[in-house]
Coordinates of C-alpha atoms in Angstrom, one line a residue:
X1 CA 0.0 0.0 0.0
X2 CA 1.3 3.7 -0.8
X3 CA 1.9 5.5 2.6
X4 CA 0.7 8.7 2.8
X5 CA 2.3 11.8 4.8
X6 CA 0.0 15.2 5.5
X7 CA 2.1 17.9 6.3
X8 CA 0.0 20.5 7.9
X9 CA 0.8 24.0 9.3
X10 CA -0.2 26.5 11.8
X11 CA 0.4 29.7 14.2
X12 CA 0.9 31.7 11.0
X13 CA 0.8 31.5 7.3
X14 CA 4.5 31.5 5.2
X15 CA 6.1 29.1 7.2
X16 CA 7.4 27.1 4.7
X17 CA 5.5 24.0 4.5
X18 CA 6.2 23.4 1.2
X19 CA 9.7 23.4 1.7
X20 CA 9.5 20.9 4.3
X21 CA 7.6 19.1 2.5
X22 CA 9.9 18.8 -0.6
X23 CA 12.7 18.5 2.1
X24 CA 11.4 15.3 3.4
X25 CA 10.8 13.9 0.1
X26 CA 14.0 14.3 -0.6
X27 CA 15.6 12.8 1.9
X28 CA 12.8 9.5 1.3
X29 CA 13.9 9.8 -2.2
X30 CA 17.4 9.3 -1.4
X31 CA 16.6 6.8 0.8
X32 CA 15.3 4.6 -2.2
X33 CA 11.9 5.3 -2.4
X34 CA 9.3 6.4 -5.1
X35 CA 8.0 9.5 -4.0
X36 CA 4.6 11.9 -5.4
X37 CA 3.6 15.4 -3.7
X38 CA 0.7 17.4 -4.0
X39 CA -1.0 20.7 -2.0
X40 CA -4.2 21.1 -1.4
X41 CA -5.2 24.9 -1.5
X42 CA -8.5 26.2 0.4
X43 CA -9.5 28.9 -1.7
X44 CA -12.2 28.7 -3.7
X45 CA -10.5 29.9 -6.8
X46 CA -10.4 26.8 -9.2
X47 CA -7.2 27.1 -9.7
X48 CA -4.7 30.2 -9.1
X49 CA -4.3 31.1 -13.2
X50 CA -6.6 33.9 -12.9
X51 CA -4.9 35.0 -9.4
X52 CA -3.0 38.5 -9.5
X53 CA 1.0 37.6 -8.9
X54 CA 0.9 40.3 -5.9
X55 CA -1.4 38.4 -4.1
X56 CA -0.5 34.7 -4.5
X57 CA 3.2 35.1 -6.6
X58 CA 3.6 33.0 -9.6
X59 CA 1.3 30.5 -11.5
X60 CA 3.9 27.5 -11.3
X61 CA 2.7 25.2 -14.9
X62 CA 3.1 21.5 -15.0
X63 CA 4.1 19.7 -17.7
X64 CA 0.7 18.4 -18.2
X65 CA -0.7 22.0 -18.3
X66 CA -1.9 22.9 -14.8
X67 CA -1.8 26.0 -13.2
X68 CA -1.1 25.6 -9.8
X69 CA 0.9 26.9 -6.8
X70 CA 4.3 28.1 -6.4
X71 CA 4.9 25.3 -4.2
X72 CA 4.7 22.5 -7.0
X73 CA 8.0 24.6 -8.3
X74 CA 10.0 23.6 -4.6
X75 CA 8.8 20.0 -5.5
X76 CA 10.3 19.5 -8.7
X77 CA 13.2 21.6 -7.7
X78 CA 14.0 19.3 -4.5
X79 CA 13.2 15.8 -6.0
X80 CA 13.5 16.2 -10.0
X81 CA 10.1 14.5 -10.4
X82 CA 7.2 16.3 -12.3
X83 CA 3.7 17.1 -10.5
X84 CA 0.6 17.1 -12.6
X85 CA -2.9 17.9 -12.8
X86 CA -3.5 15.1 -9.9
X87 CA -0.6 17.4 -8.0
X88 CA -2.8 20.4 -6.9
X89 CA -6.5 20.8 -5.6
X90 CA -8.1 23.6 -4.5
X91 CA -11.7 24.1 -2.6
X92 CA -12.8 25.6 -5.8
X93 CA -12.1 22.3 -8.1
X94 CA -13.2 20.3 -5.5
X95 CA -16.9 21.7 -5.2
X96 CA -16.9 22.6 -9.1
X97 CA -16.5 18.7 -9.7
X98 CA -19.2 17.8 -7.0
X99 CA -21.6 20.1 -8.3
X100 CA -20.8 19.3 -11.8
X101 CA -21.4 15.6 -10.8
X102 CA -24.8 16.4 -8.7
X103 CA -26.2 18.3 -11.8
X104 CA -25.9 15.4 -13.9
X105 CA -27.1 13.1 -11.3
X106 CA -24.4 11.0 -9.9
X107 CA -25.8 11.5 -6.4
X108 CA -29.0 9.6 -7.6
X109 CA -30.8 12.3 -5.3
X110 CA -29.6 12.3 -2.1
X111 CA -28.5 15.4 -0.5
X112 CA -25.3 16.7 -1.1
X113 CA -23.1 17.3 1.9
X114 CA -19.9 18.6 2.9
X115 CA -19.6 15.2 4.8
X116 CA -19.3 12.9 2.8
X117 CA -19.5 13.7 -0.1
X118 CA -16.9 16.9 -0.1
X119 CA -14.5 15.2 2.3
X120 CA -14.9 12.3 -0.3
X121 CA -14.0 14.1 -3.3
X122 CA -10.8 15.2 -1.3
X123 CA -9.9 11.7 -0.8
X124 CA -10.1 10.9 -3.8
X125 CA -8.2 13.7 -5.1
X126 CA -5.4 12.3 -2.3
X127 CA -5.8 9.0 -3.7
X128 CA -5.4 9.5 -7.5
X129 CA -1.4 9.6 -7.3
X130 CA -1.9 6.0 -5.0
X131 CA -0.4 3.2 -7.6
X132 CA 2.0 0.4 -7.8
X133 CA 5.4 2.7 -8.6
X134 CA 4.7 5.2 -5.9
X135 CA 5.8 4.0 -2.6
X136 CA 4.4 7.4 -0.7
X137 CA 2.2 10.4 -1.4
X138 CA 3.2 13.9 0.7
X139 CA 0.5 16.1 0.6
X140 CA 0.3 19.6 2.1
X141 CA -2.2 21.2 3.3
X142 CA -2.3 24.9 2.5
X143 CA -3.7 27.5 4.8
X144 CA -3.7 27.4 9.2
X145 CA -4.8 25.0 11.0
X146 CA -8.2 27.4 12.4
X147 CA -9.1 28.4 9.6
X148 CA -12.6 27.8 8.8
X149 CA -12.2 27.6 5.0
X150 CA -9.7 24.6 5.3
X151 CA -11.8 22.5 7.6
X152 CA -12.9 20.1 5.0
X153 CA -9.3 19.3 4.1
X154 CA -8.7 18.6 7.8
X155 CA -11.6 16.6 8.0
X156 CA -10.6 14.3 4.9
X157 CA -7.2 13.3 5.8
X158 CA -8.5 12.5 9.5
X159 CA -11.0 10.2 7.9
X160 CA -8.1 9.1 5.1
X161 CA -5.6 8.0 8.1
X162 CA -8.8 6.2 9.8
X163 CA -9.3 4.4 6.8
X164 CA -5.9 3.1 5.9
X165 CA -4.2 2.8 9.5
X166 CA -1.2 3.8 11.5
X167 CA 1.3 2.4 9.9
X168 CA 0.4 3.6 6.4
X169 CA -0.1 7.5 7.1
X170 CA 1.4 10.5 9.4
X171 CA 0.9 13.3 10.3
X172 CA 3.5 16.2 10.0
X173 CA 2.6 19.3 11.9
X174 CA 4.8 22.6 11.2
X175 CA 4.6 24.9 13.4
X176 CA 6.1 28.4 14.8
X177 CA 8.3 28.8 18.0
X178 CA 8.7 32.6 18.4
X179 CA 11.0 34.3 19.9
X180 CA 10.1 37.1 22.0
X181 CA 12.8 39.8 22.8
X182 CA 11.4 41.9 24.8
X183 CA 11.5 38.1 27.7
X184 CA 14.4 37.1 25.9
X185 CA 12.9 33.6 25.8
X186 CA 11.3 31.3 23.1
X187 CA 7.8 30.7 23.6
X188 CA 5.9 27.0 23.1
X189 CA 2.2 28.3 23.6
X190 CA 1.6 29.2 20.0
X191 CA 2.4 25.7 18.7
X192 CA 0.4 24.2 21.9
X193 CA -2.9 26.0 20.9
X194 CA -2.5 25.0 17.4
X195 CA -2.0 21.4 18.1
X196 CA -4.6 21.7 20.3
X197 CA -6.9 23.0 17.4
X198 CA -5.9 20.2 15.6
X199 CA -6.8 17.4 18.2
X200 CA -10.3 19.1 18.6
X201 CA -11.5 18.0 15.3
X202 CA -9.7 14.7 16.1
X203 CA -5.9 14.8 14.4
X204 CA -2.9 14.3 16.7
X205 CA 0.2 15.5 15.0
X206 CA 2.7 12.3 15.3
X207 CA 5.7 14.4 14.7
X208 CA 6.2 18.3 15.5
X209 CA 8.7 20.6 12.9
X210 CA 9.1 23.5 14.8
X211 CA 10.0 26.7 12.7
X212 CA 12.4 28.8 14.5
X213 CA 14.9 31.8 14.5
X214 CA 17.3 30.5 17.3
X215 CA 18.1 27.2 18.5
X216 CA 15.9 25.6 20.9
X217 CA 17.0 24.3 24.6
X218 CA 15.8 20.3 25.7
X219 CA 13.8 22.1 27.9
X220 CA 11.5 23.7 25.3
X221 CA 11.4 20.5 23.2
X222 CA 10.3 18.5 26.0
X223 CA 7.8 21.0 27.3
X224 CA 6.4 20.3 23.3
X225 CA 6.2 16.9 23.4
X226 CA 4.5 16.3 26.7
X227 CA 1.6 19.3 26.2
X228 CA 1.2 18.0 22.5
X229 CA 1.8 14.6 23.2
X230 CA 4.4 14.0 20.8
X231 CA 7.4 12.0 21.2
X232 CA 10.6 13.9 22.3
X233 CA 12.6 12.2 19.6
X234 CA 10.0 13.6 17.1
X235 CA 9.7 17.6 18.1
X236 CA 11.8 18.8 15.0
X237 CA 13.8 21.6 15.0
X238 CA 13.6 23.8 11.6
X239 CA 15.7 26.8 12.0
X240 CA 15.9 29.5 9.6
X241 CA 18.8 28.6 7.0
X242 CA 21.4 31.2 6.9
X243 CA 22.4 30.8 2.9
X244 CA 20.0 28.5 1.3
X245 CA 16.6 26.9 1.5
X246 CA 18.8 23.9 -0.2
X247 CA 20.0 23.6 3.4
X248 CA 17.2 22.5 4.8
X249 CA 16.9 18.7 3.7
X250 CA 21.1 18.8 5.4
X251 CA 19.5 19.7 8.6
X252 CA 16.0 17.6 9.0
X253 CA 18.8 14.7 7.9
X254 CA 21.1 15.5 10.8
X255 CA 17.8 15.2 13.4
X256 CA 16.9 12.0 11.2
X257 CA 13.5 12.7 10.6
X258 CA 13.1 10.8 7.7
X259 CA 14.6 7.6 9.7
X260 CA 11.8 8.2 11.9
X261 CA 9.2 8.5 9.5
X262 CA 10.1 5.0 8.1
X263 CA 10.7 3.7 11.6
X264 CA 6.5 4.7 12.4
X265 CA 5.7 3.3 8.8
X266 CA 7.6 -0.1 9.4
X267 CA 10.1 0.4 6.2
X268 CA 13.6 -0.1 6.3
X269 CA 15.7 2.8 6.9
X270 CA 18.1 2.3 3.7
X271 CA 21.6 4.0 2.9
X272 CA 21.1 7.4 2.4
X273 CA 23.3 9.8 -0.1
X274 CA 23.6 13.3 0.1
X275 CA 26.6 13.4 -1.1
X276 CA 26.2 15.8 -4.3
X277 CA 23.3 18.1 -2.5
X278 CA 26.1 19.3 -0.1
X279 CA 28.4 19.3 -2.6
X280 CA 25.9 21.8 -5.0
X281 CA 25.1 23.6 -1.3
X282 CA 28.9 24.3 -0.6
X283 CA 29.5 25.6 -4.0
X284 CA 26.7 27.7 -3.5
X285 CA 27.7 29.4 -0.4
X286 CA 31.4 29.9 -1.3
X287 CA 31.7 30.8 -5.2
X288 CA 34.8 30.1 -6.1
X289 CA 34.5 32.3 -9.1
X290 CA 32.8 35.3 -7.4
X291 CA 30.0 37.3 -7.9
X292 CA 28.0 38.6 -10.7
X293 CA 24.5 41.0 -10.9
X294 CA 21.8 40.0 -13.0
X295 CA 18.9 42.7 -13.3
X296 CA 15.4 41.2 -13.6
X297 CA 13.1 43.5 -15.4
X298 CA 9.7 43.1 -14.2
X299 CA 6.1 44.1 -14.1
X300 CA 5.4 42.0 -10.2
X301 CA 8.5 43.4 -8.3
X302 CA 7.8 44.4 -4.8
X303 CA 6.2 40.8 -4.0
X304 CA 9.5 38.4 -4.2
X305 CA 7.0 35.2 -5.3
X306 CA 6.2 36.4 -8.2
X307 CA 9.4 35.7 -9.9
X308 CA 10.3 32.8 -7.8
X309 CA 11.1 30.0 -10.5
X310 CA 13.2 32.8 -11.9
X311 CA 15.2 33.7 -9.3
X312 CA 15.6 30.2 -8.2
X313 CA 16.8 28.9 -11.9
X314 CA 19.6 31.8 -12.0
X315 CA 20.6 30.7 -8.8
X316 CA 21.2 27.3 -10.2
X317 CA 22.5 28.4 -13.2
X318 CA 25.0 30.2 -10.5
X319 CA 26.2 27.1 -9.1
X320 CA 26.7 25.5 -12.8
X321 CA 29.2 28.4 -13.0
X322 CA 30.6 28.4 -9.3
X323 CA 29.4 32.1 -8.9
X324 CA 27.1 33.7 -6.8
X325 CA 23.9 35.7 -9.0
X326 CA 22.9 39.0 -7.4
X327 CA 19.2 39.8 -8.7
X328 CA 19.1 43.6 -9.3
X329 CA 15.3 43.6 -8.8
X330 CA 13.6 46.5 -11.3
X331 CA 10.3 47.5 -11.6
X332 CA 9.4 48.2 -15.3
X333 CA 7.6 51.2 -14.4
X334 CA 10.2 53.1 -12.7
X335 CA 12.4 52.9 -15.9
X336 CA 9.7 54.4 -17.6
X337 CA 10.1 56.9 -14.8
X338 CA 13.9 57.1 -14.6
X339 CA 15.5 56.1 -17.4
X340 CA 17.4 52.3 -18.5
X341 CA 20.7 53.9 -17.8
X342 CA 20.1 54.8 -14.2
X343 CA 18.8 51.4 -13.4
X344 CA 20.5 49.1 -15.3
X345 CA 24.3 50.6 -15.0
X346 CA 26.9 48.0 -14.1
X347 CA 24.7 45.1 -14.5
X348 CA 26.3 42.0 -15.9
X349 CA 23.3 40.9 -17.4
X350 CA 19.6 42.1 -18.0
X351 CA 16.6 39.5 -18.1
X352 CA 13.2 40.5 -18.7
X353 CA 10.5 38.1 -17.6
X354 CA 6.7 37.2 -18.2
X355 CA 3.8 39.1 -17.6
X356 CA 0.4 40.5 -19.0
X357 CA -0.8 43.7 -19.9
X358 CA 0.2 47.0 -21.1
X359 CA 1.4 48.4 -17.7
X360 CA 5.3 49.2 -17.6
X361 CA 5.5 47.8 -21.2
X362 CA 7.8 50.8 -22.0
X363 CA 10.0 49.9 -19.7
X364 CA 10.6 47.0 -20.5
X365 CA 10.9 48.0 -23.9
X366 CA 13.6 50.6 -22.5
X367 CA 15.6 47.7 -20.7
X368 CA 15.6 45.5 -24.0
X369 CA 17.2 48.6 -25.8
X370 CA 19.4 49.3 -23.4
X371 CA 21.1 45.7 -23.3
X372 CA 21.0 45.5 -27.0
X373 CA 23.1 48.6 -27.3
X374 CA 25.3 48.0 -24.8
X375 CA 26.2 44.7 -25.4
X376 CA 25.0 43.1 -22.4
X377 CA 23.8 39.6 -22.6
X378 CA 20.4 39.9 -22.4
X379 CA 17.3 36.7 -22.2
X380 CA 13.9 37.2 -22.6
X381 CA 11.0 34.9 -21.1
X382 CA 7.5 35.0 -22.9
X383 CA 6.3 38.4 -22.3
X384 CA 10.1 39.1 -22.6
X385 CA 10.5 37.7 -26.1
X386 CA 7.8 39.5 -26.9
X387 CA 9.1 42.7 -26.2
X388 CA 12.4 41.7 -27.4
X389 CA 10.6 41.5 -31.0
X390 CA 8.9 44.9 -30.5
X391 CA 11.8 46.4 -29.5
X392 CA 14.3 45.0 -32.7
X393 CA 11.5 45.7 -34.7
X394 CA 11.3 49.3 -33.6
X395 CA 15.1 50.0 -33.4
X396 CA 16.5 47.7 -36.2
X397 CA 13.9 46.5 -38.5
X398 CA 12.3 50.2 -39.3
X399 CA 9.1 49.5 -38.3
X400 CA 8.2 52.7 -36.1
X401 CA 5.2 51.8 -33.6
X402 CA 5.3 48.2 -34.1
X403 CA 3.7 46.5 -31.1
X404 CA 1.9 44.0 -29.5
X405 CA -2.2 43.9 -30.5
X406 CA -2.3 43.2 -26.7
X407 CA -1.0 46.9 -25.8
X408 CA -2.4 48.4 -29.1
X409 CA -4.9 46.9 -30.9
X410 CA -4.3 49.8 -33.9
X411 CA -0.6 49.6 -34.0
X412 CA 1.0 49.3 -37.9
X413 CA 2.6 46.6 -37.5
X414 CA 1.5 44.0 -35.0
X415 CA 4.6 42.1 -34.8
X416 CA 2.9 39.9 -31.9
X417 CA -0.3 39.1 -32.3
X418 CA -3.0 36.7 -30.9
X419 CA -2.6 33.1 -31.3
X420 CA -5.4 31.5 -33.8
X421 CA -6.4 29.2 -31.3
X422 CA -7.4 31.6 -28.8
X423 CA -9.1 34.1 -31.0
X424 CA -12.7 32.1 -30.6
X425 CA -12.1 31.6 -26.6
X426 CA -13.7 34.1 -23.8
X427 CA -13.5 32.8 -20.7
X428 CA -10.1 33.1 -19.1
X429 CA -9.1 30.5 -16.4
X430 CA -7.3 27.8 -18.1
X431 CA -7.9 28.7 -21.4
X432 CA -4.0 29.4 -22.7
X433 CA -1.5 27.7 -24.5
X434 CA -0.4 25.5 -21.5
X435 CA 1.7 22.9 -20.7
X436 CA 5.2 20.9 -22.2
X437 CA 5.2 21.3 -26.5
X438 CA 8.1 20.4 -28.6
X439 CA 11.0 22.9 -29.8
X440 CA 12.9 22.2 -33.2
X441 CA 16.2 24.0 -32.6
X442 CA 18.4 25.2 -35.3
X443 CA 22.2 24.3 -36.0
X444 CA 24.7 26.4 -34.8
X445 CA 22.6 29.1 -33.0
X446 CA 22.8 30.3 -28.9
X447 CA 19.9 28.1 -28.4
X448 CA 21.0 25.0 -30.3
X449 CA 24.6 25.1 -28.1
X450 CA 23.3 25.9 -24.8
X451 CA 21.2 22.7 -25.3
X452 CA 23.3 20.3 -27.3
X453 CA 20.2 18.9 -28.6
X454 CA 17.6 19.5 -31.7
X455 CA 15.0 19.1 -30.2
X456 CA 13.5 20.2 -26.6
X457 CA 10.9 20.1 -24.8
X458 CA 9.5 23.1 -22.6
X459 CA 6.7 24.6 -20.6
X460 CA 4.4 27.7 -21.8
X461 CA 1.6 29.8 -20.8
X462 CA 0.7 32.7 -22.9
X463 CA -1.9 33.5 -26.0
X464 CA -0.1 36.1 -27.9
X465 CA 2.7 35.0 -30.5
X466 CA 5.1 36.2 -32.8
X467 CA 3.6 37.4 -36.5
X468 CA 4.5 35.3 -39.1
X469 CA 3.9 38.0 -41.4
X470 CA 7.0 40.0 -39.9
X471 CA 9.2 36.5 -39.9
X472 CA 11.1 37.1 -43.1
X473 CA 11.5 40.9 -43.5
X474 CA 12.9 40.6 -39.2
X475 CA 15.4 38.4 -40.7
X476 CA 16.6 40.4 -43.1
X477 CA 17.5 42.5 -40.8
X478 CA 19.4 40.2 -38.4
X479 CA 17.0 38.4 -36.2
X480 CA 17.6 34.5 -36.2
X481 CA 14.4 32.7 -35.6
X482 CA 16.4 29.7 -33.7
X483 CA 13.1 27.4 -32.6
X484 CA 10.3 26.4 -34.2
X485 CA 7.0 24.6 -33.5
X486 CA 7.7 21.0 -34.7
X487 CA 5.6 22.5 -37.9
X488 CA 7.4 25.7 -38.4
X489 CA 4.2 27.1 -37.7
X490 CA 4.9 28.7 -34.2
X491 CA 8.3 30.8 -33.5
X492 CA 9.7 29.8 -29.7
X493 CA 13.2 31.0 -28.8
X494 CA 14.7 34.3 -31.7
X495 CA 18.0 35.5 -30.9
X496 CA 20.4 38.6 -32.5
X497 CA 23.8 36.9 -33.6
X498 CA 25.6 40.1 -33.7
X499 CA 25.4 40.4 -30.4
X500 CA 27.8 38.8 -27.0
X501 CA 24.3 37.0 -25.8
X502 CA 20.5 38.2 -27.0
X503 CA 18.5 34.8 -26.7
X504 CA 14.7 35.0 -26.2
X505 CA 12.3 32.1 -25.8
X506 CA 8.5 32.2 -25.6
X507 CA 8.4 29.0 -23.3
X508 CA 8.9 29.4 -19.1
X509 CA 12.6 27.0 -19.4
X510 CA 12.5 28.6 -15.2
X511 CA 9.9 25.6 -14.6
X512 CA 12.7 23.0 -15.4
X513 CA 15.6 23.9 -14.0
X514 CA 16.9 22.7 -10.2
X515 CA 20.3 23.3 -8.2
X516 CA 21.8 20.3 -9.3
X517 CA 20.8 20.6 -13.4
X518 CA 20.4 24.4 -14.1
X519 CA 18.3 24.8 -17.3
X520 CA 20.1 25.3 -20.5
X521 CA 19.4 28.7 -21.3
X522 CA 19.8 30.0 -17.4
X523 CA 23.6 28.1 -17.9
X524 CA 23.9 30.2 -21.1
X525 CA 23.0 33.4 -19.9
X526 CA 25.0 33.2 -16.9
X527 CA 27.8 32.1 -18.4
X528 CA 27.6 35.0 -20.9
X529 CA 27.1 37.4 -17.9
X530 CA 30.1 36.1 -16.5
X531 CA 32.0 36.8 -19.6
X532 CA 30.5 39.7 -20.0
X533 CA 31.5 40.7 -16.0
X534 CA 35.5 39.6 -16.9
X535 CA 35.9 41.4 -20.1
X536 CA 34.7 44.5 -17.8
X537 CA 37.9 44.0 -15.4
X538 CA 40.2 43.1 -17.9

């Protein structure tokens, strides 16, 4: 039978659940076992594609096309294995699917409850990554434990651990062990309250991960285990990480939580490896090669989650390269406001991600220009390719006012323009271009050597494209279109050959890259930056 663990968290929101979760997935991983993750979200969106990036960060896309939470990114980061559609339920899909199923009739007209048939659906959303390859299914539960809306979750997984027994599930609790200065003490009451929330409505956490800022005393831990009736052995100490979240797995190992997870779910505690995660975590901390700043260019600034995927993959991409990345973080609007040059000066590299609407367009526009003439290495991502076109339209290819039909519906020369598919389609949750498609790379291009490969395949999430009707006149002038939809149909990555580094891509490469494989094109562009940093000294 798959074992299940239900990570759950409470005191506060942010405490990194998900990490912990991918943490001790790792570690099981290592350990020789076939591992599957998945969060379960209480909001009563459907999913969080239509979700503003200042309020929930960034739409994280699986390979199979679902928009999910951030927190799917930290799983395939930590553990190399893909989430899917089955990886990420919110309240919102869970109800739309009971509804859909009471309207057609599949309750044979009984009423409809939240128990069972709600807290059933949520089992069965747990159970659909069960099978015969997956030795154990981690699922978190988002939200704090007390909050009303995440009740039914709560409710499921009690039921779920009834059902299956003991030795096949656990429960994780994470939880917050504050420091108060003002006493100059640590204080236990928090994470006793939330515990006892939790056993009110009939879960007892078996193990205790206790988020802190300093190190806890024996006397704290045991004061834990005997008011939340937890094992000493099993109140967890998850301090913050001074240098990496990478560290974390390095630290829950040293405690051996994930011996005594298998231990409670009577599986053999086998060999475990770590020996290239510390490796890739010392590298990362000491940079052998020094450091280098990258700015990011974007729309979502002043809320770090929004670019988190990004951030992460040029950090990997750092470690590839034995140097530590600096993120210059810009918003788009002030550049409008102050100028590329004041911004952008002494930047190693300039990288201008995703996004939707007109809003700080310009300044994006402005940062594109400004690493084209300047020869800094410069990578676009979706919305970044995008301006990347616009912009080497406007300033190379002669086409004054050329635009996106996004920004300008009347602009001459709508070098990007909707995709045909989408022109028929209204609603808007789900309803992009989503999801892993093929890349035919061409010989001897930026693209084609960063990869080694000719053909690819990568993540997107968008509805505008590049115009055809602009392909050959664009490269006339200069532009390389260096990947193509299988077809030729669709253009995916353009880059500017006369220049140190100018690669863009319509695809999200972010979603595939992790600390011990940095994606291709993050490798590429760091290494350019790097080049681009030397040259400067010489």
């Amino acid at each position: 039978m798959t074992k299940h663990l239900f990570v759950t968290g409470g005191v506060v929101s942010s405490l990194g659940k998900g990490l912990t979760a991918a943490s001790v997935a790792l570690l099981l991983q290592r350990r020789g076992y076939r591992v599957r993750m998945q969060k379960l979200d209480p909001y009563l969106n459907v999913d969080p594609g239509t979700m503003s990036p200042y309020q929930h960060g960034e739409v994280y896309v699986t390979v199979d096309g679902a928009e999910t939470d951030l927190d799917l990114g930290h799983y395939e980061r930590f553990t190399g294995t893909y989430c899917t559609q089955q990886s990420n339920f919110t309240t919102g899909r869970i109800y739309s699917d009971v509804i859909s199923r009471e309207r057609e009739g599949g309750y044979l007209g009984k009423t409809v409850q939240v128990i069972p048939h709600i807290t059933d659906a949520i089992k069965d959303a747990i159970k659909s990554l069960d099978g015969d390859d997956v030795d154990f299914v981690i699922t978190e539960i988002g939200g704090t434990v007390g909050d009303i809306e995440s009740l039914p979750f709560l409710e499921a997984i009690r039921q779920l651990r009834q059902e299956i027994g003991r030795t096949n599930g656990l429960f994780l609790h994470v939880t917050l062990v504050p420091y108060i200065s003002a006493a100059g003490e640590m204080k236990t009451k928090p994470s006793q309250q939330s515990v006892g929330i939790l056993r009110s409505i009939g879960i007892i956490p078996d193990m205790l991960i206790c988020r802190c800022e300093r190190p806890m005393d024996q006397e704290q831990k045991e004061k834990l285990a005997l008011f939340c009736n937890v094992d000493r052995d099993l109140v967890i100490e998850e301090q913050d990480v001074q240098n990496s979240i990478y560290e974390v797995p390095i630290s829950l190992a040293e405690q051996a939580l994930d011996v005594y997870i298998l231990e409670r779910l009577q599986l053999a505690a086998n060999e475990l490896d770590l020996t290239d995660w510390q490796q890739m975590i010392h590298t990362l901390i000491h940079a052998p090669a020094g450091e280098l700043e990258i700015a990011v260019v974007g729309k979502y600034i002043s809320l770090q989650d929004s670019y988190k995927s990004i951030y992460e993959a040029l950090a990997h991409a750092g470690i590839a390269h034995q140097v530590r990345v600096h993120v210059r973080q810009v918003e788009s609007e002030e550049v409008e406001a102050q100028g590329a040059e004041a911004l952008l000066n002494g930047v190693h590299g300039v990288l201008v991600p995703g996004g939707f609407g007109d809003r700080g367009i310009e300044g994006k526009l402005a940062a594109v220009r400004y690493a084209r003439e300047h020869n800094i290495p410069y990578f676009g991502i979706c919305l970044g390719m995008q301006c990347a076109v616009i912009e080497f339209s406007r300033g190379v290819g002669g086409l004054a006012g050329a635009n996106s039909s996004e920004f300008d519906p009347d602009t001459p020369y709508p070098v990007i323009h909707l995709m045909a598919s989408q022109r028929e389609i209204e609603a808007k949750g789900g309803t992009m271009r989503l999801g892993a498609y093929p890349c035919v790379l061409q010989e001897k291009t930026a693209a084609g050597r960063c990869y080694a490969a000719s053909e690819v395949s990568e993540r997107h999430r968008h509805r505008y494209e590049f115009n055809n009707a602009y392909r050959d006149q664009l490269e006339a002038q200069g532009m390389v279109f260096s990947g193509l939809s299988p077809d030729g149909a669709l253009v995916e990555v353009v880059e500017f050959p006369g220049h140190p580094w100018f690669v863009a891509c319509q695809f999200h490469p972010e979603f595939q890259s992790t600390p011990l494989q940095a994606h291709p094109l993050f490798r590429g562009f760091v290494g350019a930056a790097r080049e681009h940093r030397d040259e400067r000294k010489g």
